[in-house]
Amino acid sequence: MLMQQLNARKIPAVQPAIDHTQSLHVAIISDGNGRWATSRGLPRSAGHRAGAEAARRVIEAAPRLGIHTLTLFALSSANWKRPAAEVNAILRLLHEYLFAETTHCIDEGVRLSIIGRRDRLPATLRQAIADSEAATACGTRMHLRLAVDYSAREAIYHAACRFYKVTELSPESFSNVLAEVLRGGSTEVDLLIRTGGEQRLSDFLLWECAFAELVFTQKRWPDFAAADLEAAVLEFGKRERTRGALPDAIAG
Ligand code: FPP
């Protein structure tokens, strides 16, 4: 009886809502492909293929969640230490992605950029990157940045080497030089997600993540779904971002 009365009085939980008009930069360290494959008795390359599928799902879902820039870590400069076959498998997936998805990106208003070094990539891939970037340059709905042969430390170092030639020295002009080095821009990250259970930055967007909110999940990247991205954006919405100032409640 008491339970019936309590149930009748239950106030429906207020579902936190996503602000679809916000303009977020979400960056993702897509980790766990190898473990996902190994735990299924599959070669690591199968994990990367499943990872590319996860990337497609997340890219598709992102604009509806108020994400205006999405940066995915596809290959770090440190990954060259892996066996050549594995690195080549990731580069092949990237090439396939550009080949299959460029038209889709144009249709969806997605501008695609690659950030990172290009000189160590195969010439055919470099050409495919340049073609996709040119073809999608007018996209305004979302900026998709794939980090390939990327090292934040190296990018910052190269920007610093160029910076001494700049006449107006300011953090903003340093960001502009960094954007030139990266070619795909350098914008503040609002939310950084890392899948796969590790809790570190792994040389990813070190300058841009200065005030980012961090969300770590145990899920391995191939299992990461649109609903997980939505959950992370909701979690972000609950955080109070003070950037060193006092929280509103205390500041009055
Ligand atoms: C980290 O998992 C993942 C990578 C090094 C590669 C990520 C590649 C993709 C998501 C596919 C390429 C993307 C596109 C859009 C085509 P890991 O291998 O370090 O996993 P582990 O920690 O379990 O070994």
CSV table of C-alpha atoms and ligand atoms in Angstrom, one decimal:
chain,number,residue,atom,x,y,z
A,1,MET,CA,0.0,0.0,0.0
A,2,LEU,CA,2.7,2.4,1.0
A,3,MET,CA,4.7,1.5,-2.1
A,4,GLN,CA,1.6,2.2,-4.3
A,5,GLN,CA,1.2,5.6,-2.6
A,6,LEU,CA,4.9,6.4,-3.1
A,7,ASN,CA,4.9,5.3,-6.7
A,8,ALA,CA,1.8,7.4,-7.4
A,9,ARG,CA,3.6,10.5,-5.9
A,10,LYS,CA,6.8,9.8,-7.9
A,11,ILE,CA,7.9,12.9,-9.7
A,12,PRO,CA,9.2,12.0,-13.1
A,13,ALA,CA,13.0,12.5,-13.2
A,14,VAL,CA,14.0,15.6,-15.2
A,15,GLN,CA,16.1,14.4,-18.1
A,16,PRO,CA,19.1,16.5,-18.7
A,17,ALA,CA,18.8,18.0,-22.2
A,18,ILE,CA,21.5,18.7,-24.7
A,19,ASP,CA,21.8,22.3,-26.0
A,20,HIS,CA,21.7,21.6,-29.7
A,21,THR,CA,22.6,25.2,-30.5
A,22,GLN,CA,25.9,25.1,-28.7
A,23,SER,CA,29.1,25.1,-30.7
A,24,LEU,CA,31.4,22.5,-29.1
A,25,HIS,CA,34.8,21.3,-30.0
A,26,VAL,CA,34.9,17.7,-29.0
A,27,ALA,CA,38.2,15.8,-29.3
A,28,ILE,CA,38.5,12.0,-29.0
A,29,ILE,CA,41.4,9.7,-28.2
A,30,SER,CA,40.0,6.6,-29.8
A,31,ASP,CA,41.8,3.9,-27.8
A,32,GLY,CA,41.2,0.2,-27.3
A,33,ASN,CA,41.0,-1.1,-30.9
A,34,GLY,CA,43.8,-3.6,-30.3
A,35,ARG,CA,42.4,-5.0,-27.1
A,36,TRP,CA,38.9,-5.2,-28.6
A,37,ALA,CA,40.3,-7.4,-31.4
A,38,THR,CA,42.6,-9.5,-29.2
A,39,SER,CA,39.8,-10.3,-26.8
A,40,ARG,CA,37.8,-11.7,-29.7
A,41,GLY,CA,40.8,-13.7,-31.1
A,42,LEU,CA,41.1,-11.4,-34.1
A,43,PRO,CA,44.1,-9.7,-35.5
A,44,ARG,CA,44.7,-6.1,-34.3
A,45,SER,CA,43.9,-4.8,-37.9
A,46,ALA,CA,40.3,-6.1,-37.4
A,47,GLY,CA,40.1,-3.8,-34.3
A,48,HIS,CA,41.2,-0.9,-36.4
A,49,ARG,CA,38.6,-1.7,-39.0
A,50,ALA,CA,35.9,-1.9,-36.3
A,51,GLY,CA,37.4,1.4,-35.0
A,52,ALA,CA,36.9,3.1,-38.4
A,53,GLU,CA,33.2,1.9,-38.3
A,54,ALA,CA,32.9,3.5,-34.8
A,55,ALA,CA,34.4,6.7,-36.2
A,56,ARG,CA,31.7,6.7,-39.0
A,57,ARG,CA,28.9,6.4,-36.4
A,58,VAL,CA,30.3,9.1,-34.2
A,59,ILE,CA,30.9,11.5,-37.1
A,60,GLU,CA,27.3,11.0,-38.2
A,61,ALA,CA,25.9,11.7,-34.8
A,62,ALA,CA,28.1,14.6,-33.8
A,63,PRO,CA,26.4,17.6,-35.5
A,64,ARG,CA,23.0,16.8,-34.0
A,65,LEU,CA,24.7,17.1,-30.5
A,66,GLY,CA,25.8,20.7,-31.0
A,67,ILE,CA,29.4,19.6,-32.0
A,68,HIS,CA,30.8,22.1,-34.5
A,69,THR,CA,34.3,20.7,-34.5
A,70,LEU,CA,35.2,17.0,-34.0
A,71,THR,CA,38.9,16.0,-33.8
A,72,LEU,CA,39.6,12.2,-33.8
A,73,PHE,CA,43.1,10.8,-33.1
A,74,ALA,CA,43.6,8.3,-36.0
A,75,LEU,CA,47.4,7.9,-35.8
A,76,SER,CA,49.9,9.4,-33.4
A,77,SER,CA,53.5,10.1,-34.4
A,78,ALA,CA,54.4,7.7,-31.6
A,79,ASN,CA,52.5,4.9,-33.4
A,80,TRP,CA,55.3,4.6,-36.0
A,81,LYS,CA,57.0,2.5,-33.3
A,82,ARG,CA,54.4,-0.2,-34.1
A,83,PRO,CA,54.9,-2.9,-36.7
A,84,ALA,CA,54.8,-1.5,-40.2
A,85,ALA,CA,51.9,-3.8,-41.1
A,86,GLU,CA,49.7,-2.3,-38.4
A,87,VAL,CA,50.5,1.3,-39.3
A,88,ASN,CA,49.9,0.5,-43.0
A,89,ALA,CA,46.6,-1.1,-42.1
A,90,ILE,CA,45.5,2.2,-40.3
A,91,LEU,CA,46.7,4.3,-43.2
A,92,ARG,CA,44.8,2.1,-45.7
A,93,LEU,CA,41.6,2.5,-43.6
A,94,LEU,CA,42.1,6.3,-43.7
A,95,HIS,CA,42.5,6.2,-47.5
A,96,GLU,CA,39.4,4.0,-47.8
A,97,TYR,CA,37.5,6.4,-45.5
A,98,LEU,CA,38.5,9.4,-47.7
A,99,PHE,CA,37.5,7.6,-50.9
A,100,ALA,CA,34.1,6.4,-49.5
A,101,GLU,CA,33.1,9.3,-47.4
A,102,THR,CA,34.1,12.6,-49.1
A,103,THR,CA,30.9,12.8,-51.1
A,104,HIS,CA,28.9,12.1,-48.0
A,105,CYS,CA,30.8,14.8,-46.2
A,106,ILE,CA,30.0,17.3,-48.9
A,107,ASP,CA,26.3,16.3,-48.8
A,108,GLU,CA,26.3,16.7,-45.0
A,109,GLY,CA,28.1,20.0,-44.9
A,110,VAL,CA,31.1,18.5,-43.2
A,111,ARG,CA,34.5,20.1,-43.8
A,112,LEU,CA,37.3,17.6,-43.5
A,113,SER,CA,40.9,18.4,-42.5
A,114,ILE,CA,43.9,16.3,-41.6
A,115,ILE,CA,46.1,17.7,-38.8
A,116,GLY,CA,49.6,16.4,-38.4
A,117,ARG,CA,52.7,15.7,-40.5
A,118,ARG,CA,52.2,14.7,-44.1
A,119,ASP,CA,55.7,14.2,-45.3
A,120,ARG,CA,55.9,10.6,-44.0
A,121,LEU,CA,52.6,9.5,-45.5
A,122,PRO,CA,52.4,7.7,-48.9
A,123,ALA,CA,52.1,10.1,-51.8
A,124,THR,CA,48.8,8.6,-53.0
A,125,LEU,CA,47.3,9.2,-49.5
A,126,ARG,CA,48.7,12.8,-49.4
A,127,GLN,CA,46.9,13.4,-52.7
A,128,ALA,CA,43.7,11.9,-51.5
A,129,ILE,CA,43.9,14.1,-48.4
A,130,ALA,CA,44.4,17.3,-50.5
A,131,ASP,CA,41.5,16.3,-52.8
A,132,SER,CA,39.1,15.6,-49.9
A,133,GLU,CA,40.1,18.8,-48.1
A,134,ALA,CA,39.5,20.9,-51.3
A,135,ALA,CA,36.2,19.1,-52.1
A,136,THR,CA,34.8,19.7,-48.6
A,137,ALA,CA,36.3,23.1,-47.9
A,138,CYS,CA,32.8,24.8,-48.1
A,139,GLY,CA,31.2,22.7,-45.4
A,140,THR,CA,30.0,24.8,-42.5
A,141,ARG,CA,27.8,22.3,-40.5
A,142,MET,CA,30.8,20.6,-38.8
A,143,HIS,CA,34.6,20.6,-39.1
A,144,LEU,CA,35.9,17.1,-38.9
A,145,ARG,CA,39.6,17.0,-38.1
A,146,LEU,CA,41.4,13.6,-38.3
A,147,ALA,CA,44.8,13.7,-36.5
A,148,VAL,CA,47.2,11.6,-38.5
A,149,ASP,CA,51.0,11.3,-37.8
A,150,TYR,CA,50.1,13.9,-35.1
A,151,SER,CA,52.2,14.9,-32.1
A,152,ALA,CA,51.0,18.0,-30.1
A,153,ARG,CA,54.5,18.5,-28.8
A,154,GLU,CA,56.0,18.5,-32.2
A,155,ALA,CA,53.4,20.9,-33.6
A,156,ILE,CA,54.0,23.3,-30.7
A,157,TYR,CA,57.7,23.1,-31.2
A,158,HIS,CA,57.4,23.9,-34.9
A,159,ALA,CA,55.0,26.8,-34.2
A,160,ALA,CA,57.5,28.1,-31.6
A,161,CYS,CA,60.3,27.9,-34.2
A,162,ARG,CA,58.2,30.1,-36.6
A,163,PHE,CA,56.9,32.4,-33.9
A,164,TYR,CA,60.0,34.5,-33.6
A,165,LYS,CA,59.2,36.0,-37.0
A,166,VAL,CA,55.8,37.2,-35.9
A,167,THR,CA,55.6,40.9,-35.1
A,168,GLU,CA,52.7,40.9,-32.7
A,169,LEU,CA,53.6,38.5,-29.9
A,170,SER,CA,50.5,37.3,-28.0
A,171,PRO,CA,48.9,33.9,-27.1
A,172,GLU,CA,46.4,34.5,-29.8
A,173,SER,CA,49.0,35.0,-32.5
A,174,PHE,CA,50.8,31.9,-31.2
A,175,SER,CA,47.5,30.0,-31.7
A,176,ASN,CA,47.4,31.3,-35.3
A,177,VAL,CA,50.9,30.1,-36.0
A,178,LEU,CA,50.0,26.7,-34.5
A,179,ALA,CA,47.0,26.6,-36.7
A,180,GLU,CA,49.2,27.3,-39.8
A,181,VAL,CA,51.5,24.5,-38.8
A,182,LEU,CA,48.6,22.1,-38.3
A,183,ARG,CA,46.8,23.3,-41.5
A,184,GLY,CA,43.5,22.3,-40.1
A,185,GLY,CA,43.3,25.1,-37.5
A,186,SER,CA,43.8,25.1,-33.8
A,187,THR,CA,40.7,25.8,-31.7
A,188,GLU,CA,40.2,25.4,-28.0
A,189,VAL,CA,38.8,21.9,-27.0
A,190,ASP,CA,35.7,22.0,-24.9
A,191,LEU,CA,35.5,18.3,-24.2
A,192,LEU,CA,38.1,15.6,-24.5
A,193,ILE,CA,36.9,12.0,-24.4
A,194,ARG,CA,39.3,9.0,-24.1
A,195,THR,CA,38.0,5.5,-24.6
A,196,GLY,CA,39.8,2.3,-23.6
A,197,GLY,CA,40.2,2.9,-19.9
A,198,GLU,CA,43.5,4.7,-19.9
A,199,GLN,CA,43.6,8.2,-18.4
A,200,ARG,CA,46.3,10.2,-20.1
A,201,LEU,CA,46.6,12.8,-22.9
A,202,SER,CA,49.2,10.9,-25.1
A,203,ASP,CA,50.6,14.0,-26.8
A,204,PHE,CA,47.1,15.0,-28.1
A,205,LEU,CA,46.1,18.7,-28.5
A,206,LEU,CA,48.2,19.8,-25.5
A,207,TRP,CA,47.8,23.6,-26.2
A,208,GLU,CA,44.1,23.4,-27.2
A,209,CYS,CA,43.1,21.3,-24.2
A,210,ALA,CA,44.3,23.8,-21.6
A,211,PHE,CA,40.7,24.2,-20.2
A,212,ALA,CA,39.0,21.1,-21.7
A,213,GLU,CA,36.7,19.0,-19.6
A,214,LEU,CA,37.9,15.4,-19.6
A,215,VAL,CA,35.7,12.3,-19.8
A,216,PHE,CA,37.3,8.9,-19.6
A,217,THR,CA,35.4,5.7,-20.4
A,218,GLN,CA,36.3,2.1,-20.0
A,219,LYS,CA,34.5,1.3,-23.3
A,220,ARG,CA,36.9,0.3,-26.1
A,221,TRP,CA,36.7,2.5,-29.2
A,222,PRO,CA,34.9,-0.1,-31.5
A,223,ASP,CA,32.1,-0.4,-28.9
A,224,PHE,CA,31.7,3.4,-28.6
A,225,ALA,CA,28.3,4.3,-30.0
A,226,ALA,CA,26.4,7.5,-30.7
A,227,ALA,CA,24.6,7.1,-27.3
A,228,ASP,CA,28.0,7.2,-25.6
A,229,LEU,CA,28.9,10.4,-27.3
A,230,GLU,CA,25.6,11.8,-26.3
A,231,ALA,CA,26.2,10.7,-22.7
A,232,ALA,CA,29.6,12.4,-22.7
A,233,VAL,CA,28.1,15.7,-24.0
A,234,LEU,CA,25.4,15.5,-21.3
A,235,GLU,CA,28.2,15.0,-18.7
A,236,PHE,CA,30.0,18.0,-20.1
A,237,GLY,CA,26.8,20.0,-19.7
A,238,LYS,CA,26.8,19.3,-15.9
A,239,ARG,CA,30.3,20.6,-15.4
A,240,GLU,CA,30.9,24.1,-14.2
A,241,ARG,CA,33.7,25.7,-16.3
A,242,THR,CA,35.3,28.4,-14.3
A,243,ARG,CA,38.6,28.7,-16.2
A,244,GLY,CA,40.3,29.6,-12.9
A,245,ALA,CA,37.6,32.1,-11.8
A,246,LEU,CA,35.2,31.4,-8.9
A,247,PRO,CA,32.1,29.3,-9.5
A,248,ASP,CA,28.9,31.4,-10.0
A,249,ALA,CA,27.5,30.2,-6.7
A,250,ILE,CA,30.4,31.7,-4.7
A,251,ALA,CA,31.1,34.7,-6.9
A,252,GLY,CA,27.4,35.8,-6.3
B,1,FPP,C1,44.2,3.1,-30.6
B,1,FPP,O1,43.9,1.8,-30.3
B,1,FPP,C2,43.8,3.4,-32.0
B,1,FPP,C3,44.7,3.7,-33.0
B,1,FPP,C4,46.1,3.7,-32.9
B,1,FPP,C5,44.2,3.8,-34.4
B,1,FPP,C6,42.8,4.5,-34.5
B,1,FPP,C7,42.3,4.3,-35.8
B,1,FPP,C8,41.1,4.4,-36.2
B,1,FPP,C9,40.0,4.8,-35.3
B,1,FPP,C10,40.7,4.0,-37.6
B,1,FPP,C11,41.0,5.1,-38.6
B,1,FPP,C12,40.0,6.2,-38.5
B,1,FPP,C13,39.3,6.6,-39.6
B,1,FPP,C14,38.3,7.7,-39.5
B,1,FPP,C15,39.4,5.9,-40.9
B,1,FPP,P1,45.1,0.8,-29.9
B,1,FPP,O2,45.6,0.1,-31.1
B,1,FPP,O3,46.2,1.6,-29.2
B,1,FPP,O4,44.4,-0.1,-28.9
B,1,FPP,P2,45.0,-0.9,-27.6
B,1,FPP,O5,45.4,0.1,-26.6
B,1,FPP,O6,43.8,-1.8,-27.2
B,1,FPP,O7,46.1,-1.7,-28.2
